[in-house]
Protein backbone atom coordinates (compact mmCIF):
# COMPACT_ATOMS: atom_id res chain seq x y z
CA UNK A 1 0.00 0.00 0.00
CA UNK A 2 1.33 3.46 -0.85
CA UNK A 3 0.43 6.82 0.66
CA UNK A 4 1.45 8.29 4.00
CA UNK A 5 2.37 5.87 6.69
CA UNK A 6 -0.15 5.31 9.51
CA UNK A 7 0.53 6.95 12.85
CA UNK A 8 1.16 4.97 15.99
CA UNK A 9 -2.25 6.17 17.23
CA UNK A 10 -4.00 4.78 14.16
CA UNK A 11 -2.22 1.47 14.45
CA UNK A 12 -3.14 1.24 18.13
CA UNK A 13 -6.77 1.87 17.22
CA UNK A 14 -6.87 -0.78 14.51
CA UNK A 15 -5.08 -3.29 16.75
CA UNK A 16 -7.64 -2.75 19.52
CA UNK A 17 -10.42 -3.26 17.00
CA UNK A 18 -8.92 -6.49 15.71
CA UNK A 19 -8.38 -7.94 19.18
CA UNK A 20 -11.86 -6.89 20.27
CA UNK A 21 -13.39 -8.54 17.20
CA UNK A 22 -11.43 -11.70 18.03
CA UNK A 23 -13.10 -11.75 21.47
CA UNK A 24 -10.03 -10.85 23.53
CA UNK A 25 -11.46 -9.49 26.76
CA UNK A 26 -8.59 -7.17 27.68
CA UNK A 27 -8.18 -5.95 24.13
CA UNK A 28 -7.20 -2.38 25.04
CA UNK A 29 -4.32 -3.34 27.30
CA UNK A 30 -3.22 -6.22 25.09
CA UNK A 31 -3.18 -3.98 22.00
CA UNK A 32 -0.88 -1.57 23.82
CA UNK A 33 1.44 -4.38 24.89
CA UNK A 34 1.61 -5.95 21.43
CA UNK A 35 2.26 -2.60 19.78
CA UNK A 36 5.01 -1.77 22.27
CA UNK A 37 6.49 -5.16 21.53
CA UNK A 38 6.39 -4.57 17.75
CA UNK A 39 7.86 -1.09 18.16
CA UNK A 40 10.48 -2.31 20.64
CA UNK A 41 9.79 0.52 23.08
CA UNK A 42 8.18 0.93 26.49
CA UNK A 43 4.71 2.33 27.24
CA UNK A 44 5.92 5.81 28.13
CA UNK A 45 7.76 6.22 24.82
CA UNK A 46 4.90 4.78 22.84
CA UNK A 47 2.33 7.16 24.33
CA UNK A 48 4.69 10.10 23.92
CA UNK A 49 4.99 9.29 20.22
CA UNK A 50 1.35 8.55 19.29
CA UNK A 51 1.45 11.02 16.41
CA UNK A 52 4.67 9.67 14.92
CA UNK A 53 4.57 7.62 11.73
CA UNK A 54 4.99 3.91 12.31
CA UNK A 55 8.51 2.82 11.32
CA UNK A 56 8.89 0.46 8.37
CA UNK A 57 8.47 -3.22 9.22
CA UNK A 58 6.48 -2.68 12.40
CA UNK A 59 3.08 -3.36 10.86
CA UNK A 60 4.17 -6.75 9.57
CA UNK A 61 5.53 -7.81 12.95
CA UNK A 62 2.38 -6.56 14.66
CA UNK A 63 0.05 -8.33 12.25
CA UNK A 64 1.74 -11.65 12.95
CA UNK A 65 1.55 -11.06 16.70
CA UNK A 66 -2.14 -10.13 16.54
CA UNK A 67 -2.89 -13.21 14.43
CA UNK A 68 -1.27 -15.41 17.06
CA UNK A 69 -3.23 -13.74 19.84
CA UNK A 70 -6.50 -14.00 17.91
CA UNK A 71 -5.67 -17.70 17.63
CA UNK A 72 -5.63 -17.77 21.48
CA UNK A 73 -1.91 -18.05 22.05
CA UNK A 74 -1.20 -16.50 25.48
CA UNK A 75 0.17 -12.96 25.31
CA UNK A 76 3.24 -13.83 27.39
CA UNK A 77 4.39 -16.43 24.84
CA UNK A 78 4.00 -13.96 21.98
CA UNK A 79 6.04 -11.21 23.61
CA UNK A 80 8.32 -13.73 25.34
CA UNK A 81 8.16 -12.40 28.85
CA UNK A 82 6.00 -11.83 31.93
CA UNK A 83 6.49 -9.74 35.04
CA UNK A 84 6.65 -11.49 38.40
CA UNK A 85 7.25 -9.80 41.77
CA UNK A 86 8.54 -6.70 39.98
CA UNK A 87 10.98 -8.41 37.60
CA UNK A 88 10.74 -9.53 33.99
CA UNK A 89 11.01 -13.25 33.25
CA UNK A 90 11.64 -14.92 29.92
CA UNK A 91 8.80 -17.32 29.14
CA UNK A 92 8.38 -19.80 26.30
CA UNK A 93 5.69 -22.44 25.66
CA UNK A 94 7.95 -24.85 27.56
CA UNK A 95 7.04 -23.22 30.88
CA UNK A 96 3.98 -22.24 32.85
CA UNK A 97 3.42 -18.50 32.68
CA UNK A 98 4.11 -17.02 36.13
CA UNK A 99 0.86 -16.01 37.86
CA UNK A 100 0.28 -13.05 40.17
CA UNK A 101 -1.21 -15.34 42.85
CA UNK A 102 2.13 -17.16 43.09
CA UNK A 103 3.60 -13.95 44.49
CA UNK A 104 1.84 -14.96 47.73
CA UNK A 105 4.44 -17.73 48.16
CA UNK A 106 7.22 -15.17 47.82
CA UNK A 107 5.64 -12.90 50.42
CA UNK A 108 5.16 -15.74 52.91
CA UNK A 109 8.73 -16.96 52.44
CA UNK A 110 10.19 -13.47 52.87
CA UNK A 111 8.13 -12.93 56.02
CA UNK A 112 9.39 -16.22 57.46
CA UNK A 113 13.00 -15.51 56.48
CA UNK A 114 13.22 -12.20 58.36
CA UNK A 115 16.06 -12.35 60.88
CA UNK A 116 17.43 -15.64 59.51
CA UNK A 117 20.58 -15.97 57.43
CA UNK A 118 22.38 -18.48 55.24
CA UNK A 119 19.10 -19.98 54.07
CA UNK A 120 19.00 -22.96 51.76
CA UNK A 121 15.98 -22.99 49.51
CA UNK A 122 14.55 -25.66 47.20
CA UNK A 123 12.11 -24.88 44.40
CA UNK A 124 10.53 -28.15 43.31
CA UNK A 125 9.04 -27.84 39.82
CA UNK A 126 10.72 -24.53 39.12
CA UNK A 127 9.47 -24.08 35.53
CA UNK A 128 10.54 -20.60 34.41
CA UNK A 129 12.48 -20.23 37.66
CA UNK A 130 10.25 -17.36 38.78
CA UNK A 131 10.22 -18.41 42.46
CA UNK A 132 13.85 -19.52 42.60
CA UNK A 133 15.24 -16.42 40.87
CA UNK A 134 13.00 -14.05 42.82
CA UNK A 135 14.18 -15.50 46.14
CA UNK A 136 17.81 -15.34 45.01
CA UNK A 137 17.31 -11.66 44.17
CA UNK A 138 15.44 -10.87 47.39
CA UNK A 139 17.74 -12.73 49.80
CA UNK A 140 21.32 -11.95 48.92
CA UNK A 141 22.96 -14.78 50.88
CA UNK A 142 20.48 -17.55 50.06
CA UNK A 143 21.47 -20.64 48.06
CA UNK A 144 18.76 -22.06 45.89
CA UNK A 145 18.30 -25.47 44.25
CA UNK A 146 15.78 -25.32 41.41
CA UNK A 147 14.48 -28.69 40.21
CA UNK A 148 12.33 -29.59 37.23
CA UNK A 149 11.48 -32.71 35.28
CA UNK A 150 11.53 -30.81 32.00
CA UNK A 151 14.97 -30.07 30.49
CA UNK A 152 13.32 -27.50 28.21
CA UNK A 153 11.91 -25.65 31.20
CA UNK A 154 15.33 -25.68 32.83
CA UNK A 155 16.83 -23.91 29.81
CA UNK A 156 14.36 -21.09 30.48
CA UNK A 157 15.05 -21.14 34.24
CA UNK A 158 18.78 -20.90 33.58
CA UNK A 159 18.36 -17.94 31.27
CA UNK A 160 16.25 -16.18 33.88
CA UNK A 161 18.90 -16.78 36.54
CA UNK A 162 21.55 -15.38 34.17
CA UNK A 163 19.48 -12.34 33.28
CA UNK A 164 18.97 -11.58 36.96
CA UNK A 165 22.69 -12.12 37.65
CA UNK A 166 22.05 -14.81 40.28
CA UNK A 167 23.25 -17.87 38.35
CA UNK A 168 26.01 -18.47 40.92
CA UNK A 169 23.39 -18.99 43.66
CA UNK A 170 20.70 -20.86 41.71
CA UNK A 171 21.62 -24.47 41.03
CA UNK A 172 19.58 -25.97 38.20
CA UNK A 173 18.80 -29.68 38.64
CA UNK A 174 16.90 -32.00 36.36
CA UNK A 175 14.72 -34.73 37.82
CA UNK A 176 11.44 -35.77 39.38
CA UNK A 177 10.23 -33.77 42.40
CA UNK A 178 12.74 -33.97 45.29
CA UNK A 179 14.69 -36.83 43.67
CA UNK A 180 17.72 -34.75 42.63
CA UNK A 181 18.02 -33.14 46.10
CA UNK A 182 17.68 -36.26 48.22
CA UNK A 183 19.98 -36.06 51.22
CA UNK A 184 19.99 -32.23 51.26
CA UNK A 185 18.27 -30.15 53.95
CA UNK A 186 16.45 -26.91 53.28
CA UNK A 187 14.92 -24.19 55.39
CA UNK A 188 12.48 -23.14 52.66
CA UNK A 189 10.83 -25.52 50.19
CA UNK A 190 8.66 -24.15 47.39
CA UNK A 191 6.42 -26.32 45.26
CA UNK A 192 4.11 -24.89 42.65
CA UNK A 193 3.32 -28.31 41.23
CA UNK A 194 0.77 -29.24 38.57
CA UNK A 195 -2.57 -29.15 40.41
CA UNK A 196 -5.30 -28.57 37.84
CA UNK A 197 -8.00 -31.24 37.87
CA UNK A 198 -8.52 -33.12 34.62
CA UNK A 199 -12.13 -31.90 34.31
CA UNK A 200 -11.09 -28.29 34.99
CA UNK A 201 -8.40 -28.45 32.33
CA UNK A 202 -10.75 -29.98 29.77
CA UNK A 203 -13.22 -27.13 30.30
CA UNK A 204 -10.59 -24.36 30.53
CA UNK A 205 -10.03 -21.51 28.11
CA UNK A 206 -7.92 -22.34 25.07
CA UNK A 207 -5.11 -20.14 26.47
CA UNK A 208 -4.62 -22.44 29.46
CA UNK A 209 -4.45 -25.47 27.20
CA UNK A 210 -1.53 -23.83 25.33
CA UNK A 211 0.58 -24.09 28.48
CA UNK A 212 2.56 -27.30 29.11
CA UNK A 213 0.22 -30.00 30.34
CA UNK A 214 3.13 -31.34 32.38
CA UNK A 215 3.06 -28.12 34.41
CA UNK A 216 -0.71 -28.09 34.91
CA UNK A 217 -2.34 -31.47 35.13
CA UNK A 218 -2.68 -32.95 38.60
CA UNK A 219 -4.75 -35.97 37.58
CA UNK A 220 -8.42 -36.73 38.20
CA UNK A 221 -8.64 -34.93 41.54
CA UNK A 222 -5.71 -32.55 40.99
CA UNK A 223 -3.70 -34.02 43.86
CA UNK A 224 -1.59 -36.71 42.16
CA UNK A 225 1.66 -34.76 42.20
CA UNK A 226 1.17 -33.17 45.62
CA UNK A 227 0.56 -36.65 47.05
CA UNK A 228 3.84 -37.85 45.54
CA UNK A 229 5.83 -34.91 46.92
CA UNK A 230 4.37 -34.90 50.45
CA UNK A 231 6.18 -38.07 51.68
CA UNK A 232 9.48 -36.64 50.41
CA UNK A 233 9.18 -33.47 52.50
CA UNK A 234 10.35 -34.88 55.88
CA UNK A 235 13.70 -35.89 54.39
CA UNK A 236 14.49 -32.50 52.82
CA UNK A 237 13.07 -30.12 55.46
CA UNK A 238 15.34 -28.98 58.31
CA UNK A 239 13.66 -30.26 61.50
CA UNK A 240 15.29 -27.43 63.46
CA UNK A 241 13.42 -24.78 61.51
CA UNK A 242 11.91 -24.85 58.06
CA UNK A 243 8.87 -23.97 56.03
CA UNK A 244 7.26 -25.61 53.01
CA UNK A 245 5.02 -23.55 50.74
CA UNK A 246 2.85 -25.45 48.29
CA UNK A 247 0.65 -23.63 45.83
CA UNK A 248 -2.76 -25.30 45.57
CA UNK A 249 -6.00 -25.13 43.68
CA UNK A 250 -8.62 -23.58 45.97
CA UNK A 251 -10.95 -26.44 44.93
CA UNK A 252 -8.62 -29.06 46.36
CA UNK A 253 -6.78 -27.17 49.11
CA UNK A 254 -8.31 -29.40 51.81
CA UNK A 255 -6.98 -32.56 50.19
CA UNK A 256 -3.53 -31.01 49.86
CA UNK A 257 -3.52 -30.01 53.54
CA UNK A 258 -4.43 -33.57 54.51
CA UNK A 259 -1.58 -35.04 52.42
CA UNK A 260 0.98 -32.61 53.87
CA UNK A 261 -0.25 -33.02 57.47
CA UNK A 262 -0.08 -36.79 57.18
CA UNK A 263 3.50 -36.69 55.87
CA UNK A 264 4.62 -34.13 58.47
CA UNK A 265 2.82 -35.01 61.73
CA UNK A 266 5.01 -32.62 63.74
CA UNK A 267 4.49 -29.64 61.46
CA UNK A 268 2.10 -26.76 61.97
CA UNK A 269 0.05 -26.80 58.79
CA UNK A 270 -2.21 -23.98 57.63
CA UNK A 271 -3.61 -22.53 54.46
CA UNK A 272 -3.16 -18.94 53.27
CA UNK A 273 -5.47 -17.06 50.93
CA UNK A 274 -4.44 -15.06 47.87
CA UNK A 275 -5.53 -11.50 47.05
CA UNK A 276 -8.74 -12.87 45.54
CA UNK A 277 -9.54 -14.46 48.92
CA UNK A 278 -9.00 -17.99 47.60
CA UNK A 279 -7.16 -20.73 49.50
CA UNK A 280 -3.94 -20.76 47.50
CA UNK A 281 -0.99 -21.83 49.61
CA UNK A 282 -0.53 -24.70 52.03
CA UNK A 283 2.12 -23.77 54.60
CA UNK A 284 3.88 -26.35 56.76
CA UNK A 285 6.30 -25.16 59.44
CA UNK A 286 8.76 -27.30 61.35
CA UNK A 287 10.81 -26.43 64.43
N1 LIG B 1 -2.62 -21.45 38.59
C1 LIG B 1 -2.56 -22.22 37.39
C2 LIG B 1 -3.89 -22.10 36.71
O1 LIG B 1 -4.15 -21.30 36.01
C3 LIG B 1 -2.20 -23.64 37.62
C4 LIG B 1 -0.78 -23.76 38.00
C5 LIG B 1 -0.40 -25.11 38.49
O2 LIG B 1 -0.97 -26.14 38.14
N2 LIG B 1 0.58 -25.10 39.29
O3 LIG B 1 -4.84 -22.72 36.80
CSV table of C-alpha atoms and ligand atoms in Angstrom, one decimal:
chain,number,residue,atom,x,y,z
A,1,UNK,CA,0.0,0.0,0.0
A,2,UNK,CA,1.3,3.5,-0.8
A,3,UNK,CA,0.4,6.8,0.7
A,4,UNK,CA,1.5,8.3,4.0
A,5,UNK,CA,2.4,5.9,6.7
A,6,UNK,CA,-0.2,5.3,9.5
A,7,UNK,CA,0.5,7.0,12.8
A,8,UNK,CA,1.2,5.0,16.0
A,9,UNK,CA,-2.2,6.2,17.2
A,10,UNK,CA,-4.0,4.8,14.2
A,11,UNK,CA,-2.2,1.5,14.4
A,12,UNK,CA,-3.1,1.2,18.1
A,13,UNK,CA,-6.8,1.9,17.2
A,14,UNK,CA,-6.9,-0.8,14.5
A,15,UNK,CA,-5.1,-3.3,16.8
A,16,UNK,CA,-7.6,-2.7,19.5
A,17,UNK,CA,-10.4,-3.3,17.0
A,18,UNK,CA,-8.9,-6.5,15.7
A,19,UNK,CA,-8.4,-7.9,19.2
A,20,UNK,CA,-11.9,-6.9,20.3
A,21,UNK,CA,-13.4,-8.5,17.2
A,22,UNK,CA,-11.4,-11.7,18.0
A,23,UNK,CA,-13.1,-11.8,21.5
A,24,UNK,CA,-10.0,-10.9,23.5
A,25,UNK,CA,-11.5,-9.5,26.8
A,26,UNK,CA,-8.6,-7.2,27.7
A,27,UNK,CA,-8.2,-6.0,24.1
A,28,UNK,CA,-7.2,-2.4,25.0
A,29,UNK,CA,-4.3,-3.3,27.3
A,30,UNK,CA,-3.2,-6.2,25.1
A,31,UNK,CA,-3.2,-4.0,22.0
A,32,UNK,CA,-0.9,-1.6,23.8
A,33,UNK,CA,1.4,-4.4,24.9
A,34,UNK,CA,1.6,-5.9,21.4
A,35,UNK,CA,2.3,-2.6,19.8
A,36,UNK,CA,5.0,-1.8,22.3
A,37,UNK,CA,6.5,-5.2,21.5
A,38,UNK,CA,6.4,-4.6,17.8
A,39,UNK,CA,7.9,-1.1,18.2
A,40,UNK,CA,10.5,-2.3,20.6
A,41,UNK,CA,9.8,0.5,23.1
A,42,UNK,CA,8.2,0.9,26.5
A,43,UNK,CA,4.7,2.3,27.2
A,44,UNK,CA,5.9,5.8,28.1
A,45,UNK,CA,7.8,6.2,24.8
A,46,UNK,CA,4.9,4.8,22.8
A,47,UNK,CA,2.3,7.2,24.3
A,48,UNK,CA,4.7,10.1,23.9
A,49,UNK,CA,5.0,9.3,20.2
A,50,UNK,CA,1.4,8.6,19.3
A,51,UNK,CA,1.4,11.0,16.4
A,52,UNK,CA,4.7,9.7,14.9
A,53,UNK,CA,4.6,7.6,11.7
A,54,UNK,CA,5.0,3.9,12.3
A,55,UNK,CA,8.5,2.8,11.3
A,56,UNK,CA,8.9,0.5,8.4
A,57,UNK,CA,8.5,-3.2,9.2
A,58,UNK,CA,6.5,-2.7,12.4
A,59,UNK,CA,3.1,-3.4,10.9
A,60,UNK,CA,4.2,-6.8,9.6
A,61,UNK,CA,5.5,-7.8,13.0
A,62,UNK,CA,2.4,-6.6,14.7
A,63,UNK,CA,0.0,-8.3,12.2
A,64,UNK,CA,1.7,-11.6,12.9
A,65,UNK,CA,1.5,-11.1,16.7
A,66,UNK,CA,-2.1,-10.1,16.5
A,67,UNK,CA,-2.9,-13.2,14.4
A,68,UNK,CA,-1.3,-15.4,17.1
A,69,UNK,CA,-3.2,-13.7,19.8
A,70,UNK,CA,-6.5,-14.0,17.9
A,71,UNK,CA,-5.7,-17.7,17.6
A,72,UNK,CA,-5.6,-17.8,21.5
A,73,UNK,CA,-1.9,-18.0,22.1
A,74,UNK,CA,-1.2,-16.5,25.5
A,75,UNK,CA,0.2,-13.0,25.3
A,76,UNK,CA,3.2,-13.8,27.4
A,77,UNK,CA,4.4,-16.4,24.8
A,78,UNK,CA,4.0,-14.0,22.0
A,79,UNK,CA,6.0,-11.2,23.6
A,80,UNK,CA,8.3,-13.7,25.3
A,81,UNK,CA,8.2,-12.4,28.9
A,82,UNK,CA,6.0,-11.8,31.9
A,83,UNK,CA,6.5,-9.7,35.0
A,84,UNK,CA,6.6,-11.5,38.4
A,85,UNK,CA,7.2,-9.8,41.8
A,86,UNK,CA,8.5,-6.7,40.0
A,87,UNK,CA,11.0,-8.4,37.6
A,88,UNK,CA,10.7,-9.5,34.0
A,89,UNK,CA,11.0,-13.2,33.3
A,90,UNK,CA,11.6,-14.9,29.9
A,91,UNK,CA,8.8,-17.3,29.1
A,92,UNK,CA,8.4,-19.8,26.3
A,93,UNK,CA,5.7,-22.4,25.7
A,94,UNK,CA,8.0,-24.9,27.6
A,95,UNK,CA,7.0,-23.2,30.9
A,96,UNK,CA,4.0,-22.2,32.9
A,97,UNK,CA,3.4,-18.5,32.7
A,98,UNK,CA,4.1,-17.0,36.1
A,99,UNK,CA,0.9,-16.0,37.9
A,100,UNK,CA,0.3,-13.1,40.2
A,101,UNK,CA,-1.2,-15.3,42.9
A,102,UNK,CA,2.1,-17.2,43.1
A,103,UNK,CA,3.6,-13.9,44.5
A,104,UNK,CA,1.8,-15.0,47.7
A,105,UNK,CA,4.4,-17.7,48.2
A,106,UNK,CA,7.2,-15.2,47.8
A,107,UNK,CA,5.6,-12.9,50.4
A,108,UNK,CA,5.2,-15.7,52.9
A,109,UNK,CA,8.7,-17.0,52.4
A,110,UNK,CA,10.2,-13.5,52.9
A,111,UNK,CA,8.1,-12.9,56.0
A,112,UNK,CA,9.4,-16.2,57.5
A,113,UNK,CA,13.0,-15.5,56.5
A,114,UNK,CA,13.2,-12.2,58.4
A,115,UNK,CA,16.1,-12.4,60.9
A,116,UNK,CA,17.4,-15.6,59.5
A,117,UNK,CA,20.6,-16.0,57.4
A,118,UNK,CA,22.4,-18.5,55.2
A,119,UNK,CA,19.1,-20.0,54.1
A,120,UNK,CA,19.0,-23.0,51.8
A,121,UNK,CA,16.0,-23.0,49.5
A,122,UNK,CA,14.5,-25.7,47.2
A,123,UNK,CA,12.1,-24.9,44.4
A,124,UNK,CA,10.5,-28.1,43.3
A,125,UNK,CA,9.0,-27.8,39.8
A,126,UNK,CA,10.7,-24.5,39.1
A,127,UNK,CA,9.5,-24.1,35.5
A,128,UNK,CA,10.5,-20.6,34.4
A,129,UNK,CA,12.5,-20.2,37.7
A,130,UNK,CA,10.2,-17.4,38.8
A,131,UNK,CA,10.2,-18.4,42.5
A,132,UNK,CA,13.9,-19.5,42.6
A,133,UNK,CA,15.2,-16.4,40.9
A,134,UNK,CA,13.0,-14.1,42.8
A,135,UNK,CA,14.2,-15.5,46.1
A,136,UNK,CA,17.8,-15.3,45.0
A,137,UNK,CA,17.3,-11.7,44.2
A,138,UNK,CA,15.4,-10.9,47.4
A,139,UNK,CA,17.7,-12.7,49.8
A,140,UNK,CA,21.3,-12.0,48.9
A,141,UNK,CA,23.0,-14.8,50.9
A,142,UNK,CA,20.5,-17.6,50.1
A,143,UNK,CA,21.5,-20.6,48.1
A,144,UNK,CA,18.8,-22.1,45.9
A,145,UNK,CA,18.3,-25.5,44.3
A,146,UNK,CA,15.8,-25.3,41.4
A,147,UNK,CA,14.5,-28.7,40.2
A,148,UNK,CA,12.3,-29.6,37.2
A,149,UNK,CA,11.5,-32.7,35.3
A,150,UNK,CA,11.5,-30.8,32.0
A,151,UNK,CA,15.0,-30.1,30.5
A,152,UNK,CA,13.3,-27.5,28.2
A,153,UNK,CA,11.9,-25.7,31.2
A,154,UNK,CA,15.3,-25.7,32.8
A,155,UNK,CA,16.8,-23.9,29.8
A,156,UNK,CA,14.4,-21.1,30.5
A,157,UNK,CA,15.0,-21.1,34.2
A,158,UNK,CA,18.8,-20.9,33.6
A,159,UNK,CA,18.4,-17.9,31.3
A,160,UNK,CA,16.3,-16.2,33.9
A,161,UNK,CA,18.9,-16.8,36.5
A,162,UNK,CA,21.5,-15.4,34.2
A,163,UNK,CA,19.5,-12.3,33.3
A,164,UNK,CA,19.0,-11.6,37.0
A,165,UNK,CA,22.7,-12.1,37.6
A,166,UNK,CA,22.1,-14.8,40.3
A,167,UNK,CA,23.3,-17.9,38.4
A,168,UNK,CA,26.0,-18.5,40.9
A,169,UNK,CA,23.4,-19.0,43.7
A,170,UNK,CA,20.7,-20.9,41.7
A,171,UNK,CA,21.6,-24.5,41.0
A,172,UNK,CA,19.6,-26.0,38.2
A,173,UNK,CA,18.8,-29.7,38.6
A,174,UNK,CA,16.9,-32.0,36.4
A,175,UNK,CA,14.7,-34.7,37.8
A,176,UNK,CA,11.4,-35.8,39.4
A,177,UNK,CA,10.2,-33.8,42.4
A,178,UNK,CA,12.7,-34.0,45.3
A,179,UNK,CA,14.7,-36.8,43.7
A,180,UNK,CA,17.7,-34.7,42.6
A,181,UNK,CA,18.0,-33.1,46.1
A,182,UNK,CA,17.7,-36.3,48.2
A,183,UNK,CA,20.0,-36.1,51.2
A,184,UNK,CA,20.0,-32.2,51.3
A,185,UNK,CA,18.3,-30.2,54.0
A,186,UNK,CA,16.5,-26.9,53.3
A,187,UNK,CA,14.9,-24.2,55.4
A,188,UNK,CA,12.5,-23.1,52.7
A,189,UNK,CA,10.8,-25.5,50.2
A,190,UNK,CA,8.7,-24.1,47.4
A,191,UNK,CA,6.4,-26.3,45.3
A,192,UNK,CA,4.1,-24.9,42.6
A,193,UNK,CA,3.3,-28.3,41.2
A,194,UNK,CA,0.8,-29.2,38.6
A,195,UNK,CA,-2.6,-29.2,40.4
A,196,UNK,CA,-5.3,-28.6,37.8
A,197,UNK,CA,-8.0,-31.2,37.9
A,198,UNK,CA,-8.5,-33.1,34.6
A,199,UNK,CA,-12.1,-31.9,34.3
A,200,UNK,CA,-11.1,-28.3,35.0
A,201,UNK,CA,-8.4,-28.4,32.3
A,202,UNK,CA,-10.8,-30.0,29.8
A,203,UNK,CA,-13.2,-27.1,30.3
A,204,UNK,CA,-10.6,-24.4,30.5
A,205,UNK,CA,-10.0,-21.5,28.1
A,206,UNK,CA,-7.9,-22.3,25.1
A,207,UNK,CA,-5.1,-20.1,26.5
A,208,UNK,CA,-4.6,-22.4,29.5
A,209,UNK,CA,-4.5,-25.5,27.2
A,210,UNK,CA,-1.5,-23.8,25.3
A,211,UNK,CA,0.6,-24.1,28.5
A,212,UNK,CA,2.6,-27.3,29.1
A,213,UNK,CA,0.2,-30.0,30.3
A,214,UNK,CA,3.1,-31.3,32.4
A,215,UNK,CA,3.1,-28.1,34.4
A,216,UNK,CA,-0.7,-28.1,34.9
A,217,UNK,CA,-2.3,-31.5,35.1
A,218,UNK,CA,-2.7,-33.0,38.6
A,219,UNK,CA,-4.7,-36.0,37.6
A,220,UNK,CA,-8.4,-36.7,38.2
A,221,UNK,CA,-8.6,-34.9,41.5
A,222,UNK,CA,-5.7,-32.5,41.0
A,223,UNK,CA,-3.7,-34.0,43.9
A,224,UNK,CA,-1.6,-36.7,42.2
A,225,UNK,CA,1.7,-34.8,42.2
A,226,UNK,CA,1.2,-33.2,45.6
A,227,UNK,CA,0.6,-36.7,47.1
A,228,UNK,CA,3.8,-37.8,45.5
A,229,UNK,CA,5.8,-34.9,46.9
A,230,UNK,CA,4.4,-34.9,50.4
A,231,UNK,CA,6.2,-38.1,51.7
A,232,UNK,CA,9.5,-36.6,50.4
A,233,UNK,CA,9.2,-33.5,52.5
A,234,UNK,CA,10.3,-34.9,55.9
A,235,UNK,CA,13.7,-35.9,54.4
A,236,UNK,CA,14.5,-32.5,52.8
A,237,UNK,CA,13.1,-30.1,55.5
A,238,UNK,CA,15.3,-29.0,58.3
A,239,UNK,CA,13.7,-30.3,61.5
A,240,UNK,CA,15.3,-27.4,63.5
A,241,UNK,CA,13.4,-24.8,61.5
A,242,UNK,CA,11.9,-24.8,58.1
A,243,UNK,CA,8.9,-24.0,56.0
A,244,UNK,CA,7.3,-25.6,53.0
A,245,UNK,CA,5.0,-23.5,50.7
A,246,UNK,CA,2.8,-25.5,48.3
A,247,UNK,CA,0.6,-23.6,45.8
A,248,UNK,CA,-2.8,-25.3,45.6
A,249,UNK,CA,-6.0,-25.1,43.7
A,250,UNK,CA,-8.6,-23.6,46.0
A,251,UNK,CA,-11.0,-26.4,44.9
A,252,UNK,CA,-8.6,-29.1,46.4
A,253,UNK,CA,-6.8,-27.2,49.1
A,254,UNK,CA,-8.3,-29.4,51.8
A,255,UNK,CA,-7.0,-32.6,50.2
A,256,UNK,CA,-3.5,-31.0,49.9
A,257,UNK,CA,-3.5,-30.0,53.5
A,258,UNK,CA,-4.4,-33.6,54.5
A,259,UNK,CA,-1.6,-35.0,52.4
A,260,UNK,CA,1.0,-32.6,53.9
A,261,UNK,CA,-0.3,-33.0,57.5
A,262,UNK,CA,-0.1,-36.8,57.2
A,263,UNK,CA,3.5,-36.7,55.9
A,264,UNK,CA,4.6,-34.1,58.5
A,265,UNK,CA,2.8,-35.0,61.7
A,266,UNK,CA,5.0,-32.6,63.7
A,267,UNK,CA,4.5,-29.6,61.5
A,268,UNK,CA,2.1,-26.8,62.0
A,269,UNK,CA,0.0,-26.8,58.8
A,270,UNK,CA,-2.2,-24.0,57.6
A,271,UNK,CA,-3.6,-22.5,54.5
A,272,UNK,CA,-3.2,-18.9,53.3
A,273,UNK,CA,-5.5,-17.1,50.9
A,274,UNK,CA,-4.4,-15.1,47.9
A,275,UNK,CA,-5.5,-11.5,47.1
A,276,UNK,CA,-8.7,-12.9,45.5
A,277,UNK,CA,-9.5,-14.5,48.9
A,278,UNK,CA,-9.0,-18.0,47.6
A,279,UNK,CA,-7.2,-20.7,49.5
A,280,UNK,CA,-3.9,-20.8,47.5
A,281,UNK,CA,-1.0,-21.8,49.6
A,282,UNK,CA,-0.5,-24.7,52.0
A,283,UNK,CA,2.1,-23.8,54.6
A,284,UNK,CA,3.9,-26.4,56.8
A,285,UNK,CA,6.3,-25.2,59.4
A,286,UNK,CA,8.8,-27.3,61.4
A,287,UNK,CA,10.8,-26.4,64.4
B,1,LIG,N1,-2.6,-21.5,38.6
B,1,LIG,C1,-2.6,-22.2,37.4
B,1,LIG,C2,-3.9,-22.1,36.7
B,1,LIG,O1,-4.2,-21.3,36.0
B,1,LIG,C3,-2.2,-23.6,37.6
B,1,LIG,C4,-0.8,-23.8,38.0
B,1,LIG,C5,-0.4,-25.1,38.5
B,1,LIG,O2,-1.0,-26.1,38.1
B,1,LIG,N2,0.6,-25.1,39.3
B,1,LIG,O3,-4.8,-22.7,36.8
